[in-house]
Coordinates of C-alpha atoms (C1' of nucleotides) in Angstrom, one line a residue:
Chain A
M14 CA -137.7 54.8 -137.5
R15 CA -137.3 54.1 -141.2
I16 CA -138.8 55.8 -144.1
S17 CA -142.0 53.8 -144.3
E18 CA -142.9 54.3 -140.7
L19 CA -142.3 58.0 -141.1
S20 CA -144.6 58.1 -144.0
R21 CA -147.3 56.1 -142.2
R22 CA -147.1 58.2 -139.1
S23 CA -147.3 61.5 -141.0
G24 CA -149.6 60.5 -143.8
V25 CA -147.2 61.9 -146.4
P26 CA -146.3 59.5 -149.2
N27 CA -143.1 57.8 -149.3
A28 CA -142.0 59.3 -152.5
T29 CA -142.8 62.8 -151.3
I30 CA -140.6 62.4 -148.2
K31 CA -137.8 61.4 -150.5
Y32 CA -138.6 64.6 -152.5
Y33 CA -138.4 66.7 -149.4
L34 CA -135.1 65.1 -148.4
R35 CA -133.7 65.9 -151.9
E36 CA -134.9 69.5 -151.6
G37 CA -133.3 69.9 -148.3
L38 CA -136.6 70.5 -146.4
L39 CA -136.1 67.5 -144.3
P40 CA -132.6 66.7 -142.9
P41 CA -131.2 63.3 -143.8
G42 CA -131.6 60.6 -141.4
R43 CA -128.6 59.1 -139.4
A44 CA -127.2 56.5 -141.9
T45 CA -126.7 53.1 -140.3
A46 CA -125.6 51.5 -143.5
A47 CA -125.2 52.3 -147.3
T48 CA -128.8 51.7 -147.9
Q49 CA -130.3 52.4 -144.5
A50 CA -131.0 55.4 -142.5
E51 CA -132.7 56.1 -139.2
Y52 CA -135.3 58.9 -138.6
D53 CA -136.6 60.1 -135.4
E54 CA -139.3 62.2 -133.8
T55 CA -137.7 65.5 -134.9
H56 CA -138.1 64.4 -138.5
L57 CA -141.7 63.5 -138.0
R58 CA -142.3 66.8 -136.4
R59 CA -140.6 68.7 -139.3
L60 CA -142.6 66.8 -141.7
R61 CA -145.7 68.1 -139.9
L62 CA -144.3 71.6 -140.0
I63 CA -143.7 71.4 -143.7
R64 CA -147.2 70.1 -144.4
A65 CA -148.7 72.9 -142.2
L66 CA -146.8 75.6 -143.9
T67 CA -147.4 74.4 -147.5
G68 CA -150.9 73.2 -146.8
V69 CA -152.7 75.4 -144.4
R70 CA -150.7 78.5 -145.2
G71 CA -150.0 77.9 -148.9
L72 CA -146.4 78.6 -148.8
S73 CA -144.3 77.2 -151.7
V74 CA -141.9 74.4 -150.8
A75 CA -139.0 76.7 -151.3
A76 CA -140.5 79.4 -149.0
A77 CA -141.3 76.7 -146.4
K78 CA -137.6 75.6 -146.4
Q79 CA -136.5 79.2 -145.8
V80 CA -138.8 79.5 -142.8
L81 CA -137.7 76.1 -141.5
D82 CA -134.0 76.9 -142.0
A83 CA -134.4 80.3 -140.3
M84 CA -136.1 78.5 -137.4
A85 CA -133.4 76.0 -137.1
E86 CA -130.7 78.6 -137.3
H87 CA -132.1 81.2 -135.0
R88 CA -133.6 79.1 -132.3
G89 CA -134.2 81.3 -129.3
D90 CA -133.8 84.6 -131.1
T91 CA -137.4 85.4 -131.5
H92 CA -137.0 88.9 -132.6
E93 CA -134.5 88.3 -135.3
L94 CA -136.3 85.1 -136.5
L95 CA -139.5 87.1 -137.0
G96 CA -137.6 89.6 -139.1
I97 CA -136.2 86.9 -141.3
A98 CA -139.6 85.2 -141.5
F99 CA -141.1 88.3 -142.8
G100 CA -138.9 88.3 -145.8
I101 CA -140.6 85.2 -147.2
R102 CA -143.4 85.7 -149.7
P103 CA -146.1 83.2 -150.1
A104 CA -146.7 81.2 -153.4
G105 CA -148.2 83.2 -156.2
T106 CA -148.0 86.6 -154.5
G107 CA -146.7 89.4 -156.6
A108 CA -147.2 90.1 -160.3
P109 CA -144.8 88.0 -162.3
G110 CA -144.1 90.8 -164.7
T111 CA -143.6 93.5 -162.2
A112 CA -139.9 93.4 -161.3
D113 CA -140.1 95.4 -158.2
D114 CA -137.8 93.3 -156.1
D115 CA -135.7 96.2 -154.7
R116 CA -135.9 95.9 -151.0
S117 CA -134.9 99.4 -150.2
A118 CA -137.2 100.9 -152.8
E119 CA -139.3 103.8 -151.5
H120 CA -142.8 103.0 -150.2
P121 CA -144.0 106.5 -149.3
E122 CA -147.5 105.5 -148.3
A123 CA -146.4 102.7 -146.0
A124 CA -143.8 105.1 -144.6
A125 CA -146.5 107.7 -143.9
L126 CA -148.6 105.2 -142.2
V127 CA -145.8 103.9 -140.1
D128 CA -145.0 107.4 -139.1
A129 CA -148.5 108.2 -138.2
M130 CA -148.8 105.2 -136.1
G131 CA -145.6 106.1 -134.3
W132 CA -144.3 102.5 -135.2
S133 CA -140.6 101.6 -135.2
V134 CA -140.1 99.2 -138.1
S135 CA -137.2 98.6 -140.4
A136 CA -137.2 100.2 -143.8
G137 CA -136.6 96.8 -145.3
N138 CA -139.7 95.2 -144.2
P139 CA -141.4 93.8 -147.3
A140 CA -144.8 94.5 -145.7
R141 CA -144.2 98.1 -146.8
Q142 CA -144.1 97.1 -150.4
I143 CA -147.3 95.1 -150.1
I144 CA -149.1 98.1 -148.6
D145 CA -147.9 100.5 -151.3
R146 CA -148.6 98.2 -154.1
T147 CA -152.1 97.4 -152.8
L148 CA -153.0 101.1 -152.6
Q149 CA -151.7 101.7 -156.1
T150 CA -153.7 98.9 -157.4
L151 CA -156.9 100.0 -155.8
R152 CA -156.4 103.5 -157.2
S153 CA -155.8 102.2 -160.6
L154 CA -159.2 100.6 -160.4
D155 CA -160.8 104.1 -159.6
I156 CA -161.2 103.3 -155.9
E157 CA -160.2 106.2 -153.7
Y158 CA -157.8 104.8 -151.1
D159 CA -154.8 106.1 -149.4
W160 CA -152.7 105.2 -146.4
Q161 CA -155.1 107.3 -144.1
A162 CA -158.0 105.0 -145.0
L163 CA -155.8 102.1 -143.6
L164 CA -155.4 104.0 -140.2
P165 CA -158.2 102.2 -138.4
Y166 CA -157.0 99.0 -139.7
A167 CA -153.5 99.7 -138.5
E168 CA -154.8 100.3 -135.0
L169 CA -156.7 97.0 -135.1
A170 CA -153.5 95.4 -136.5
E171 CA -151.6 96.9 -133.5
R172 CA -154.0 95.2 -131.1
T173 CA -153.7 91.9 -133.0
A174 CA -150.1 92.1 -132.6
R175 CA -150.2 92.7 -129.0
H176 CA -152.3 89.7 -128.6
D177 CA -149.8 87.7 -130.6
L178 CA -147.0 88.9 -128.5
D179 CA -148.9 88.3 -125.2
R180 CA -149.4 84.8 -126.1
I181 CA -145.8 84.3 -127.2
E182 CA -144.6 85.8 -123.9
T183 CA -146.3 83.2 -121.8
I184 CA -143.8 80.7 -123.1
T185 CA -140.7 80.6 -121.0
D186 CA -138.4 78.1 -123.1
P187 CA -136.7 80.4 -125.7
L188 CA -136.4 77.7 -128.2
E189 CA -140.1 76.9 -128.1
K190 CA -140.9 80.6 -128.0
A191 CA -139.2 81.3 -131.2
E192 CA -140.9 78.4 -132.9
H193 CA -144.3 79.4 -131.7
A194 CA -143.8 83.0 -132.8
V195 CA -143.2 82.1 -136.4
L196 CA -146.1 79.5 -136.5
L197 CA -148.6 81.8 -135.0
T198 CA -147.6 84.5 -137.3
F199 CA -147.8 82.3 -140.3
L200 CA -150.4 79.7 -139.7
L201 CA -152.9 82.1 -138.2
E202 CA -153.1 84.4 -141.2
P203 CA -155.7 82.3 -143.1
A204 CA -157.7 81.9 -140.0
L205 CA -157.7 85.7 -139.3
M206 CA -158.9 86.4 -142.9
A207 CA -161.5 83.7 -142.4
L208 CA -162.7 85.5 -139.3
R209 CA -162.9 88.7 -141.1
R210 CA -165.1 87.0 -143.7
L211 CA -167.4 85.5 -141.1
A212 CA -167.7 88.9 -139.5
Q213 CA -168.4 90.5 -142.8
E214 CA -171.2 88.1 -143.5
N215 CA -172.6 88.7 -140.1
E216 CA -172.3 92.4 -140.4
S217 CA -173.7 92.4 -143.9
T218 CA -176.6 90.3 -142.9
A219 CA -177.4 92.6 -139.8
R220 CA -177.3 95.7 -141.8
H221 CA -178.7 94.8 -145.2
G222 CA -180.2 91.5 -145.8
G223 CA -182.5 90.3 -143.0
D224 CA -183.5 87.4 -145.3
G225 CA -181.4 84.2 -145.7
P226 CA -177.8 84.8 -146.8
A227 CA -176.8 83.7 -150.2
S228 CA -174.2 81.3 -149.1
T229 CA -176.6 78.6 -148.1
A230 CA -178.3 78.5 -151.4
R231 CA -175.2 78.8 -153.5
P232 CA -175.4 76.6 -156.6
A233 CA -172.1 75.0 -156.9
P234 CA -169.0 75.1 -154.7
P235 CA -166.3 76.8 -156.7
E236 CA -162.7 75.8 -156.4
G237 CA -159.5 77.8 -156.3
H238 CA -157.7 75.4 -158.6
G239 CA -156.6 72.8 -156.1
P240 CA -157.6 69.1 -156.1
Chain B
M230 CA -160.0 99.7 -179.7
R231 CA -158.1 96.7 -181.1
I232 CA -156.2 94.1 -179.2
S233 CA -152.8 95.8 -179.5
E234 CA -154.1 99.1 -178.0
L235 CA -155.7 97.0 -175.2
S236 CA -152.4 95.5 -174.6
R237 CA -150.5 98.8 -174.8
R238 CA -153.0 100.5 -172.5
S239 CA -153.0 97.7 -169.9
G240 CA -149.4 96.6 -170.0
V241 CA -150.5 93.0 -170.5
P242 CA -148.9 91.2 -173.4
N243 CA -151.0 90.5 -176.5
A244 CA -150.6 86.8 -176.2
T245 CA -151.8 86.9 -172.6
I246 CA -155.0 88.8 -173.5
K247 CA -155.7 86.1 -176.1
Y248 CA -155.2 83.6 -173.4
Y249 CA -157.7 85.4 -171.1
L250 CA -160.2 85.5 -173.9
R251 CA -159.8 81.9 -174.5
E252 CA -160.3 81.1 -170.8
G253 CA -163.4 83.3 -170.7
L254 CA -161.9 85.7 -168.2
L255 CA -162.3 88.4 -170.7
P256 CA -165.5 88.7 -172.8
P257 CA -165.0 88.6 -176.4
G258 CA -164.9 91.9 -178.3
R259 CA -167.6 93.1 -180.7
A260 CA -166.8 91.4 -183.9
T261 CA -166.7 93.8 -186.8
A262 CA -165.4 91.2 -189.3
A263 CA -164.1 87.6 -189.5
T264 CA -160.7 88.6 -188.2
Q265 CA -161.5 91.9 -186.4
A266 CA -163.1 92.8 -183.1
E267 CA -163.6 95.9 -181.3
Y268 CA -162.8 96.3 -177.4
D269 CA -163.8 99.1 -175.2
E270 CA -163.1 100.7 -171.9
T271 CA -164.9 97.8 -170.1
H272 CA -162.5 95.3 -171.4
L273 CA -159.6 97.5 -170.3
R274 CA -161.1 97.7 -166.8
R275 CA -161.7 94.1 -166.6
L276 CA -158.2 93.4 -167.6
R277 CA -157.0 95.6 -164.8
L278 CA -159.3 93.7 -162.4
I279 CA -157.8 90.4 -163.6
R280 CA -154.3 91.5 -162.9
A281 CA -155.2 93.0 -159.6
L282 CA -156.9 89.7 -158.4
T283 CA -154.1 87.4 -159.9
G284 CA -151.3 89.7 -159.1
V285 CA -151.7 91.6 -155.8
R286 CA -154.1 89.0 -154.3
G287 CA -152.5 85.9 -155.7
L288 CA -155.7 84.3 -157.0
S289 CA -155.4 81.7 -159.6
V290 CA -156.8 82.6 -163.1
A291 CA -159.7 80.2 -162.5
A292 CA -160.5 81.7 -159.2
A293 CA -160.3 85.2 -160.6
K294 CA -162.8 84.2 -163.3
Q295 CA -165.3 83.0 -160.7
V296 CA -165.0 86.3 -158.8
L297 CA -165.4 88.3 -162.0
D298 CA -168.3 86.3 -163.1
A299 CA -170.1 86.6 -159.9
M300 CA -169.5 90.4 -160.0
A301 CA -171.0 90.5 -163.5
E302 CA -173.9 88.4 -162.6
H303 CA -174.9 89.8 -159.2
R304 CA -174.3 93.5 -159.9
G305 CA -176.1 95.5 -157.3
D306 CA -176.8 92.6 -155.0
T307 CA -174.0 93.2 -152.6
H308 CA -175.0 90.8 -149.9
E309 CA -175.3 87.8 -152.2
L310 CA -172.2 88.7 -154.1
L311 CA -170.1 88.6 -151.1
G312 CA -171.6 85.2 -150.1
I313 CA -170.5 83.9 -153.6
A314 CA -167.1 85.5 -153.5
F315 CA -166.4 83.8 -150.1
G316 CA -166.6 80.5 -151.7
I317 CA -163.5 81.1 -153.8
R318 CA -160.3 79.9 -152.4
P319 CA -156.9 81.5 -153.2
A320 CA -154.2 79.6 -155.2
G321 CA -152.3 76.9 -153.3
T322 CA -154.4 77.0 -150.2
G323 CA -155.6 73.7 -148.9
A324 CA -153.5 70.5 -148.5
P325 CA -153.7 68.7 -151.9
G326 CA -153.9 65.3 -150.3
T327 CA -156.7 66.2 -147.9
A328 CA -159.9 65.7 -149.7
D329 CA -162.1 67.7 -147.3
D330 CA -164.2 69.5 -149.9
D331 CA -167.5 68.7 -148.2
R332 CA -169.1 72.1 -147.7
S333 CA -171.6 71.0 -145.1
A334 CA -169.0 69.1 -143.0
E335 CA -169.2 69.9 -139.4
H336 CA -166.8 72.5 -138.2
P337 CA -167.5 72.4 -134.4
E338 CA -164.9 74.9 -133.4
A339 CA -165.8 77.5 -135.9
A340 CA -169.5 76.9 -134.8
A341 CA -168.6 77.4 -131.3
L342 CA -166.8 80.6 -132.1
V343 CA -169.7 81.9 -134.2
D344 CA -172.1 81.1 -131.4
A345 CA -170.0 82.8 -128.7
M346 CA -169.7 85.9 -130.8
G347 CA -173.5 85.9 -131.4
W348 CA -172.8 86.0 -135.1
S349 CA -175.3 85.1 -137.7
V350 CA -173.4 83.3 -140.6
S351 CA -174.4 80.5 -142.9
A352 CA -173.4 77.0 -142.2
G353 CA -171.9 76.8 -145.7
N354 CA -169.3 79.6 -145.3
P355 CA -165.9 78.1 -146.1
A356 CA -164.3 80.4 -143.6
R357 CA -165.5 77.9 -141.0
Q358 CA -163.5 75.1 -142.6
I359 CA -160.4 77.2 -142.6
I360 CA -160.7 78.0 -138.9
D361 CA -161.2 74.5 -137.9
R362 CA -158.4 73.2 -140.0
T363 CA -156.0 75.8 -138.7
L364 CA -156.7 74.9 -135.2
Q365 CA -156.4 71.3 -135.8
T366 CA -153.0 71.9 -137.5
L367 CA -151.8 73.9 -134.7
R368 CA -152.6 71.3 -132.2
S369 CA -151.1 68.6 -134.3
L370 CA -147.9 70.7 -133.7
D371 CA -148.3 70.6 -130.0
I372 CA -149.4 74.2 -129.8
E373 CA -152.4 74.6 -127.4
Y374 CA -154.9 76.4 -129.3
D375 CA -158.7 76.3 -129.5
W376 CA -161.5 78.6 -130.6
Q377 CA -161.5 80.5 -127.3
A378 CA -158.0 81.6 -128.1
L379 CA -159.4 83.1 -131.2
L380 CA -162.0 85.2 -129.5
P381 CA -160.0 88.4 -129.1
Y382 CA -159.1 88.1 -132.8
A383 CA -162.8 87.7 -133.6
E384 CA -163.6 90.8 -131.8
L385 CA -161.0 92.6 -133.8
A386 CA -162.3 91.0 -137.0
E387 CA -165.7 92.3 -136.1
R388 CA -164.5 95.8 -135.9
T389 CA -162.6 95.3 -139.1
A390 CA -165.8 94.2 -140.8
R391 CA -167.6 97.2 -139.5
H392 CA -165.0 99.4 -141.0
D393 CA -165.3 97.6 -144.3
L394 CA -169.2 97.9 -144.3
D395 CA -169.0 101.6 -143.2
R396 CA -166.8 102.4 -146.2
I397 CA -169.0 100.4 -148.6
E398 CA -172.1 102.1 -147.4
T399 CA -170.8 105.5 -148.4
I400 CA -171.3 104.3 -151.9
T401 CA -174.8 105.1 -153.3
D402 CA -174.7 103.5 -156.7
P403 CA -175.6 99.8 -156.1
L404 CA -173.5 98.6 -159.0
E405 CA -170.4 100.3 -157.9
K406 CA -171.2 99.4 -154.3
A407 CA -171.2 95.6 -155.0
E408 CA -167.9 95.8 -157.0
H409 CA -166.1 97.7 -154.3
A410 CA -167.3 95.4 -151.7
V411 CA -165.7 92.5 -153.4
L412 CA -162.6 94.4 -154.3
L413 CA -162.0 95.7 -150.8
T414 CA -162.6 92.3 -149.2
F415 CA -160.2 90.6 -151.5
L416 CA -157.5 93.1 -152.4
L417 CA -157.2 94.4 -148.9
E418 CA -156.3 91.1 -147.5
P419 CA -152.6 91.1 -148.2
A420 CA -152.4 94.6 -146.9
L421 CA -154.1 93.7 -143.7
M422 CA -151.6 90.9 -143.1
A423 CA -148.9 93.3 -143.9
L424 CA -150.1 95.7 -141.4
R425 CA -150.1 92.9 -138.8
R426 CA -146.5 92.1 -139.6
L427 CA -145.4 95.7 -139.3
A428 CA -147.3 96.0 -136.0
Q429 CA -145.6 92.8 -134.9
E430 CA -142.2 94.0 -135.6
N431 CA -142.9 97.3 -133.9
E432 CA -144.3 95.5 -130.8
S433 CA -141.4 93.0 -130.8
T434 CA -138.9 95.8 -130.9
A435 CA -140.7 97.7 -128.2
R436 CA -140.8 94.7 -125.9
H437 CA -137.8 92.7 -126.6
G438 CA -135.1 94.1 -128.8
G439 CA -134.2 97.7 -128.2
D440 CA -131.4 97.2 -130.6
G441 CA -131.7 97.3 -134.3
P442 CA -134.2 94.8 -135.9
A443 CA -133.1 91.9 -137.9
S444 CA -134.7 92.9 -141.2
T445 CA -132.3 95.6 -142.0
A446 CA -129.2 93.4 -141.7
R447 CA -130.8 90.4 -143.4
P448 CA -128.1 88.5 -145.6
A449 CA -130.1 87.7 -148.8
P450 CA -133.6 88.6 -149.8
P451 CA -135.4 85.3 -150.0
E452 CA -138.0 84.7 -152.7
G453 CA -141.2 82.9 -152.6
H454 CA -140.9 81.4 -156.0
G455 CA -142.2 84.4 -158.0
P456 CA -140.8 86.4 -160.9
Chain C
dA236 C1' -131.1 31.6 -148.6
dC237 C1' -134.2 34.7 -150.4
dG238 C1' -138.1 37.7 -151.0
dA239 C1' -139.3 42.2 -149.2
dT240 C1' -137.8 46.7 -147.9
dT241 C1' -134.6 50.6 -147.9
dG242 C1' -132.1 54.9 -149.4
dG243 C1' -130.8 57.3 -153.2
dT244 C1' -131.2 59.0 -158.0
dG245 C1' -132.9 60.2 -162.5
dA246 C1' -136.6 60.7 -165.3
dG247 C1' -141.5 61.3 -165.9
dT248 C1' -146.4 63.5 -164.8
dG249 C1' -150.0 66.8 -164.6
dG250 C1' -151.3 71.4 -163.7
dC251 C1' -150.9 76.1 -164.4
dA252 C1' -149.9 80.5 -166.7
dC253 C1' -148.4 81.9 -170.1
dT254 C1' -145.8 82.3 -175.0
dA255 C1' -144.8 81.4 -179.8
dT256 C1' -146.1 80.2 -184.2
dC257 C1' -149.1 80.0 -187.9
dC258 C1' -153.0 81.3 -190.8
dA259 C1' -156.6 83.5 -193.7
dG260 C1' -158.7 87.6 -193.8
dA261 C1' -158.6 92.9 -193.2
dC262 C1' -157.1 97.5 -192.9
dT263 C1' -153.7 101.1 -194.5
dA264 C1' -150.2 103.7 -197.3
dG265 C1' -148.6 104.7 -201.6
Chain D
dC230 C1' -154.4 97.9 -206.6
dT231 C1' -150.8 96.1 -204.5
dA232 C1' -147.5 95.6 -200.5
dG233 C1' -147.0 95.4 -196.1
dT234 C1' -148.8 95.3 -191.5
dC235 C1' -152.1 93.9 -188.2
dT236 C1' -156.1 91.0 -186.4
dG237 C1' -158.6 87.2 -184.3
dG238 C1' -158.5 82.5 -183.6
dA239 C1' -156.4 78.0 -183.0
dT240 C1' -152.7 74.7 -181.9
dA241 C1' -148.7 73.7 -179.9
dG242 C1' -144.8 74.6 -176.9
dT243 C1' -142.4 76.7 -172.6
dG244 C1' -141.0 76.9 -167.9
dC245 C1' -141.9 76.0 -163.3
dC246 C1' -143.6 73.5 -159.6
dA247 C1' -144.9 69.7 -156.6
dC248 C1' -144.9 65.7 -156.7
dT249 C1' -144.6 60.5 -158.5
dC250 C1' -142.6 56.4 -160.7
dA251 C1' -139.1 53.2 -161.8
dC252 C1' -135.0 51.3 -160.9
dC253 C1' -130.8 49.7 -158.3
dA254 C1' -127.6 47.7 -155.2
dA255 C1' -127.5 47.0 -150.3
dT256 C1' -129.7 45.2 -146.4
dC257 C1' -133.1 43.3 -143.4
dG258 C1' -136.3 39.7 -141.5
dT259 C1' -137.3 35.0 -141.2

DNA sequence: ACGATTGGTGAGTGGCACTATCCAGACTAG
DNA sequence: CTAGTCTGGATAGTGCCACTCACCAATCGT
């Protein structure tokens, strides 16, 4: 398969494929001549993976590369692969001014939460930082919130994780298993948040507004900033 | 309070505050003279809100403006406010090439899920689109996944939403209530995903790897693309 | 033989979130 | 009253990202 067919079959423009090749997201094709290379189904699949991670999930191209590289390098090692994948941060997350990149910084609230839940997680997991920073931010906005308020959510997260792992364990092939683990972890995130919003609207309607919800009569559809 | 004090107290650079003023994220101060204006605590608070939404949550400046505007316009109308806020999409979410902006497009899988859960949510809720697109993407990657696989998550989302609403209902002042509703919905999202990851690592360790988790011995801390 | 296509490269584009510079007017210390 | 600093407002510039375009010699299809 040559580049044009790859483009046609994936829906990704020719020039963009070349860009991904340059950035190392897509491995080069098997060169058959000085100006000719052959691509195969693995390239097509990888292209779809890239678009899924950057499109649905909103990862930056660089972050997607890291996930993909980790997947390629640690095929079959589900546990370690997930550990690596957790280290990748989505695009635009994290205040640019706040240089709090120290991995081993103390995150006391996350630690207390982890302890209270009886969880066994590494001190380096960046999720700890996210939790502490979120709590700090909420309190800076005069909202009373501490790690104990997160306990019910942690319990629900635990069940969510059990579902995740249950599903992954149905896969026997270790290579496939590792890949699915990462994809389900990452790609499901927007969907889970979407579910929460649907449930919130439902709950809000049930409790408060018996009349029609606002969303149907919304004036104009606002945009994030995308095309 | 003049602009410099606003800057000092918020930690946001002078020039950035001017930028926010230009973009309409921050309302102009009360002009006392041709080249002098007075800012107050509400400006400071709004500035903190902006940084929370763009920093912790990763919203684009334009999206943050929409949330803030909705909050200012619908103070006290929690239900409608949430409906509006749901329409805002985070930065970088959504494939740039895929022009699927039609609000009322059919999202059959989300509809089936909503139906199965017995939820009452508007057809215009953009969460529907996210769900359908996620499922389509997963299947395009040869992962068997349909709305029924999301049912357990939907149930957990329902409980999450109940926690959310429970908390919000403890607030009596309707103005404060609406604001907290939006903030907890938005700012908590990264933390909830972080909890899921912590729970996943814990569950993965418990089931699979009794040895040390990968995250502690990770070679280099990868970056999204941030600071 | 020859026009179309290919892989590769370098340069350009547009959007975003700032950041820097400038300016006339205003306040402040001496 | 003056010198120096600060202010709000405007314009232009910066850096980064994710592409996108243009070009080239080599190669392919006919």
